[in-house]
PDB file of C-alpha atoms in Angstrom:
ATOM      1  CA  MET A   1      20.251   9.493 -11.580  1.00  0.00           C
ATOM      2  CA  THR A   2      18.052   6.403 -11.426  1.00  0.00           C
ATOM      3  CA  VAL A   3      14.324   7.174 -11.411  1.00  0.00           C
ATOM      4  CA  GLY A   4      12.952   6.849  -7.890  1.00  0.00           C
ATOM      5  CA  ALA A   5      16.324   6.783  -6.139  1.00  0.00           C
ATOM      6  CA  GLY A   6      16.068   8.110  -2.604  1.00  0.00           C
ATOM      7  CA  HIS A   7      12.279   7.768  -2.477  1.00  0.00           C
ATOM      8  CA  ARG A   8      10.099   5.282  -0.614  1.00  0.00           C
ATOM      9  CA  LEU A   9       6.731   3.976  -1.698  1.00  0.00           C
ATOM     10  CA  MET A  10       4.405   2.041   0.599  1.00  0.00           C
ATOM     11  CA  LEU A  11       1.645   0.020  -0.992  1.00  0.00           C
ATOM     12  CA  VAL A  12      -0.841  -0.815   1.729  1.00  0.00           C
ATOM     13  CA  ARG A  13      -3.102  -3.784   1.206  1.00  0.00           C
ATOM     14  CA  GLU A  14      -4.291  -6.781   3.165  1.00  0.00           C
ATOM     15  CA  GLN A  15      -2.088  -9.853   2.884  1.00  0.00           C
ATOM     16  CA  ASP A  16      -3.050 -13.253   1.510  1.00  0.00           C
ATOM     17  CA  ALA A  17      -4.771 -16.011   3.442  1.00  0.00           C
ATOM     18  CA  GLN A  18      -7.780 -14.147   4.756  1.00  0.00           C
ATOM     19  CA  HIS A  19     -10.162 -16.850   5.849  1.00  0.00           C
ATOM     20  CA  SER A  20     -12.951 -16.494   8.336  1.00  0.00           C
ATOM     21  CA  GLY A  21     -12.175 -18.615  11.362  1.00  0.00           C
ATOM     22  CA  SER A  22      -9.201 -20.207   9.675  1.00  0.00           C
ATOM     23  CA  GLY A  23      -6.698 -22.297  11.500  1.00  0.00           C
ATOM     24  CA  CYS A  24      -4.632 -25.343  10.787  1.00  0.00           C
ATOM     25  CA  CYS A  25      -7.769 -27.356   9.977  1.00  0.00           C
ATOM     26  CA  GLY A  26      -9.212 -25.074   7.313  1.00  0.00           C
ATOM     27  CA  ARG A  27     -11.667 -22.265   7.291  1.00  0.00           C
ATOM     28  CA  LEU A  28     -15.102 -22.111   8.808  1.00  0.00           C
ATOM     29  CA  GLY A  29     -18.206 -21.083   6.970  1.00  0.00           C
ATOM     30  CA  GLU A  30     -17.632 -22.379   3.471  1.00  0.00           C
ATOM     31  CA  ALA A  31     -20.731 -22.776   1.317  1.00  0.00           C
ATOM     32  CA  HIS A  32     -20.910 -26.543   1.858  1.00  0.00           C
ATOM     33  CA  THR A  33     -20.928 -26.340   5.684  1.00  0.00           C
ATOM     34  CA  ASP A  34     -23.773 -25.864   8.120  1.00  0.00           C
ATOM     35  CA  LEU A  35     -22.339 -22.443   8.931  1.00  0.00           C
ATOM     36  CA  GLY A  36     -23.272 -21.119   5.494  1.00  0.00           C
ATOM     37  CA  GLY A  37     -21.328 -18.957   3.098  1.00  0.00           C
ATOM     38  CA  ALA A  38     -18.725 -16.884   4.864  1.00  0.00           C
ATOM     39  CA  ALA A  39     -16.938 -13.944   3.363  1.00  0.00           C
ATOM     40  CA  ASP A  40     -14.468 -15.070   0.730  1.00  0.00           C
ATOM     41  CA  TYR A  41     -12.562 -11.783   0.825  1.00  0.00           C
ATOM     42  CA  ALA A  42     -12.931 -11.346  -2.931  1.00  0.00           C
ATOM     43  CA  HIS A  43     -12.839  -7.576  -2.414  1.00  0.00           C
ATOM     44  CA  SER A  44      -9.413  -7.873  -0.758  1.00  0.00           C
ATOM     45  CA  ARG A  45      -8.160 -10.103  -3.527  1.00  0.00           C
ATOM     46  CA  ALA A  46      -9.169  -7.498  -6.118  1.00  0.00           C
ATOM     47  CA  VAL A  47      -7.143  -4.860  -4.248  1.00  0.00           C
ATOM     48  CA  MET A  48      -4.209  -7.282  -3.980  1.00  0.00           C
ATOM     49  CA  ALA A  49      -4.264  -7.841  -7.744  1.00  0.00           C
ATOM     50  CA  SER A  50      -4.450  -4.099  -8.420  1.00  0.00           C
ATOM     51  CA  ILE A  51      -1.544  -3.363  -6.060  1.00  0.00           C
ATOM     52  CA  GLY A  52       0.395  -6.164  -7.749  1.00  0.00           C
ATOM     53  CA  VAL A  53       0.027  -4.440 -11.115  1.00  0.00           C
ATOM     54  CA  VAL A  54       1.232  -1.148  -9.606  1.00  0.00           C
ATOM     55  CA  TYR A  55       4.202  -2.874  -7.976  1.00  0.00           C
ATOM     56  CA  ARG A  56       5.338  -4.644 -11.147  1.00  0.00           C
ATOM     57  CA  ARG A  57       5.003  -1.563 -13.349  1.00  0.00           C
ATOM     58  CA  LEU A  58       6.881   0.673 -10.929  1.00  0.00           C
ATOM     59  CA  GLU A  59       9.586  -1.896 -10.405  1.00  0.00           C
ATOM     60  CA  ARG A  60      10.369  -1.526 -14.126  1.00  0.00           C
ATOM     61  CA  ALA A  61       9.649   2.196 -14.531  1.00  0.00           C
ATOM     62  CA  ALA A  62      11.383   3.419 -11.352  1.00  0.00           C
ATOM     63  CA  PRO A  63      14.136   0.931 -10.529  1.00  0.00           C
ATOM     64  CA  GLY A  64      15.618   3.119  -7.780  1.00  0.00           C
ATOM     65  CA  LEU A  65      12.335   3.415  -5.888  1.00  0.00           C
ATOM     66  CA  GLU A  66      12.202   1.558  -2.574  1.00  0.00           C
ATOM     67  CA  ILE A  67       8.837  -0.235  -2.547  1.00  0.00           C
ATOM     68  CA  ASP A  68       7.265  -1.847   0.512  1.00  0.00           C
ATOM     69  CA  VAL A  69       4.029  -3.810   0.461  1.00  0.00           C
ATOM     70  CA  VAL A  70       2.494  -3.790   3.911  1.00  0.00           C
ATOM     71  CA  ASP A  71      -0.672  -5.044   5.537  1.00  0.00           C
ATOM     72  CA  PRO A  72      -2.664  -2.207   7.168  1.00  0.00           C
ATOM     73  CA  ARG A  73      -2.957  -4.322  10.310  1.00  0.00           C
ATOM     74  CA  ASN A  74       0.819  -4.193  10.713  1.00  0.00           C
ATOM     75  CA  THR A  75       0.549  -0.897  12.558  1.00  0.00           C
ATOM     76  CA  ILE A  76       3.760  -1.443  14.521  1.00  0.00           C
ATOM     77  CA  TRP A  77       5.710  -1.145  11.263  1.00  0.00           C
ATOM     78  CA  LEU A  78       3.385   1.019   9.158  1.00  0.00           C
ATOM     79  CA  TYR A  79       2.806   4.083  11.336  1.00  0.00           C
ATOM     80  CA  PRO A  80       6.417   4.694  12.359  1.00  0.00           C
ATOM     81  CA  ALA A  81       7.526   4.153   8.732  1.00  0.00           C
ATOM     82  CA  VAL A  82       4.986   6.680   7.421  1.00  0.00           C
ATOM     83  CA  TRP A  83       5.932   9.162  10.152  1.00  0.00           C
ATOM     84  CA  ARG A  84       9.678   8.871   9.438  1.00  0.00           C
ATOM     85  CA  ALA A  85       9.185   9.125   5.662  1.00  0.00           C
ATOM     86  CA  SER A  86       6.920  12.149   6.022  1.00  0.00           C
ATOM     87  CA  ARG A  87       9.286  13.979   8.349  1.00  0.00           C
ATOM     88  CA  ARG A  88      12.325  13.060   6.198  1.00  0.00           C
ATOM     89  CA  ALA A  89      10.496  14.589   3.222  1.00  0.00           C
ATOM     90  CA  GLY A  90      10.191  17.861   5.168  1.00  0.00           C
ATOM     91  CA  ARG A  91       6.509  17.704   6.075  1.00  0.00           C
ATOM     92  CA  GLY A  92       5.442  19.339   9.300  1.00  0.00           C
ATOM     93  CA  VAL A  93       3.868  17.635  12.282  1.00  0.00           C
ATOM     94  CA  GLY A  94       0.309  18.412  11.137  1.00  0.00           C
ATOM     95  CA  ALA A  95       0.825  17.037   7.632  1.00  0.00           C
ATOM     96  CA  SER A  96       2.580  13.975   9.048  1.00  0.00           C
ATOM     97  CA  LEU A  97      -0.299  13.304  11.443  1.00  0.00           C
ATOM     98  CA  ARG A  98      -2.800  13.647   8.585  1.00  0.00           C
ATOM     99  CA  SER A  99      -0.814  11.054   6.639  1.00  0.00           C
ATOM    100  CA  LEU A 100      -1.016   8.688   9.597  1.00  0.00           C
ATOM    101  CA  THR A 101      -4.800   8.948   9.714  1.00  0.00           C
ATOM    102  CA  ARG A 102      -5.114   7.925   6.052  1.00  0.00           C
ATOM    103  CA  ALA A 103      -2.246   5.434   5.668  1.00  0.00           C
ATOM    104  CA  GLY A 104      -3.918   2.588   7.552  1.00  0.00           C
ATOM    105  CA  ALA A 105      -6.785   2.087   5.108  1.00  0.00           C
ATOM    106  CA  ALA A 106      -7.248  -1.382   3.622  1.00  0.00           C
ATOM    107  CA  ALA A 107      -5.881   0.103   0.398  1.00  0.00           C
ATOM    108  CA  ALA A 108      -3.479   3.036   0.378  1.00  0.00           C
ATOM    109  CA  VAL A 109      -0.538   4.376  -1.599  1.00  0.00           C
ATOM    110  CA  VAL A 110       2.043   6.396   0.323  1.00  0.00           C
ATOM    111  CA  LEU A 111       4.985   8.129  -1.369  1.00  0.00           C
ATOM    112  CA  ASP A 112       7.623   9.650   0.900  1.00  0.00           C
ATOM    113  CA  GLY A 113       5.100   9.810   3.725  1.00  0.00           C
ATOM    114  CA  GLU A 114       2.418  11.517   1.613  1.00  0.00           C
ATOM    115  CA  VAL A 115      -0.778   9.512   1.198  1.00  0.00           C
ATOM    116  CA  LEU A 116      -1.692   9.720  -2.472  1.00  0.00           C
ATOM    117  CA  TYR A 117      -4.658   7.349  -2.270  1.00  0.00           C
ATOM    118  CA  SER A 118      -6.569   5.935   0.681  1.00  0.00           C
ATOM    119  CA  GLY A 119      -9.568   3.627   0.734  1.00  0.00           C
ATOM    120  CA  VAL A 120     -10.541   3.239  -2.902  1.00  0.00           C
ATOM    121  CA  LEU A 121      -7.813   3.046  -5.509  1.00  0.00           C
ATOM    122  CA  PRO A 122      -8.283   4.185  -9.094  1.00  0.00           C
ATOM    123  CA  ASP A 123      -7.145   2.054 -12.022  1.00  0.00           C
ATOM    124  CA  PRO A 124      -3.532   0.859 -11.587  1.00  0.00           C
ATOM    125  CA  GLU A 125      -2.471   2.888 -14.635  1.00  0.00           C
ATOM    126  CA  VAL A 126      -3.697   6.068 -12.909  1.00  0.00           C
ATOM    127  CA  VAL A 127      -1.827   5.163  -9.711  1.00  0.00           C
ATOM    128  CA  VAL A 128       1.404   4.509 -11.633  1.00  0.00           C
ATOM    129  CA  ALA A 129       1.035   7.724 -13.651  1.00  0.00           C
ATOM    130  CA  THR A 130       0.451   9.748 -10.463  1.00  0.00           C
ATOM    131  CA  ILE A 131       3.520   8.271  -8.760  1.00  0.00           C
ATOM    132  CA  MET A 132       5.731   8.770 -11.805  1.00  0.00           C
ATOM    133  CA  ALA A 133       4.562  12.395 -12.149  1.00  0.00           C
ATOM    134  CA  LYS A 134       5.352  13.016  -8.463  1.00  0.00           C
ATOM    135  CA  LEU A 135       8.802  11.427  -8.803  1.00  0.00           C
ATOM    136  CA  HIS A 136       9.631  13.521 -11.874  1.00  0.00           C
ATOM    137  CA  ALA A 137       8.417  16.688 -10.123  1.00  0.00           C
ATOM    138  CA  LEU A 138      10.547  15.891  -7.070  1.00  0.00           C
ATOM    139  CA  HIS A 139      13.637  15.362  -9.250  1.00  0.00           C
ATOM    140  CA  ALA A 140      12.972  18.567 -11.176  1.00  0.00           C
ATOM    141  CA  ALA A 141      12.744  20.619  -7.978  1.00  0.00           C
TER     142      ALA A 141
END
């Protein structure tokens, strides 16, 4: 059986193009404007890069794994997807609700409806190792 087959991973991180007051004419608050230096979202970009590493490594290591990258602000998709995955994996209502409360963080890793990381992510190698260990344990069971 292909590693990851039948399992769903959700990598939650903010999407590209975060600009304060952005529109079709550019963003407001750049350092050279009268508005001063606005947030450049460097912290979000660091999370995006980290999630990218996780995605690429798992794509090779677990080719059967269904991987979704979702923005935490996309609650219309995220929360029902986490709920369905959690219930499909056999988790009860309480555990599924707990997953919902943690899945919407700006950075989260959700495997089969179980939130493995929420808020601050460890090194991508740790995230990949954790996911692979979970997948192997699920296949062994």
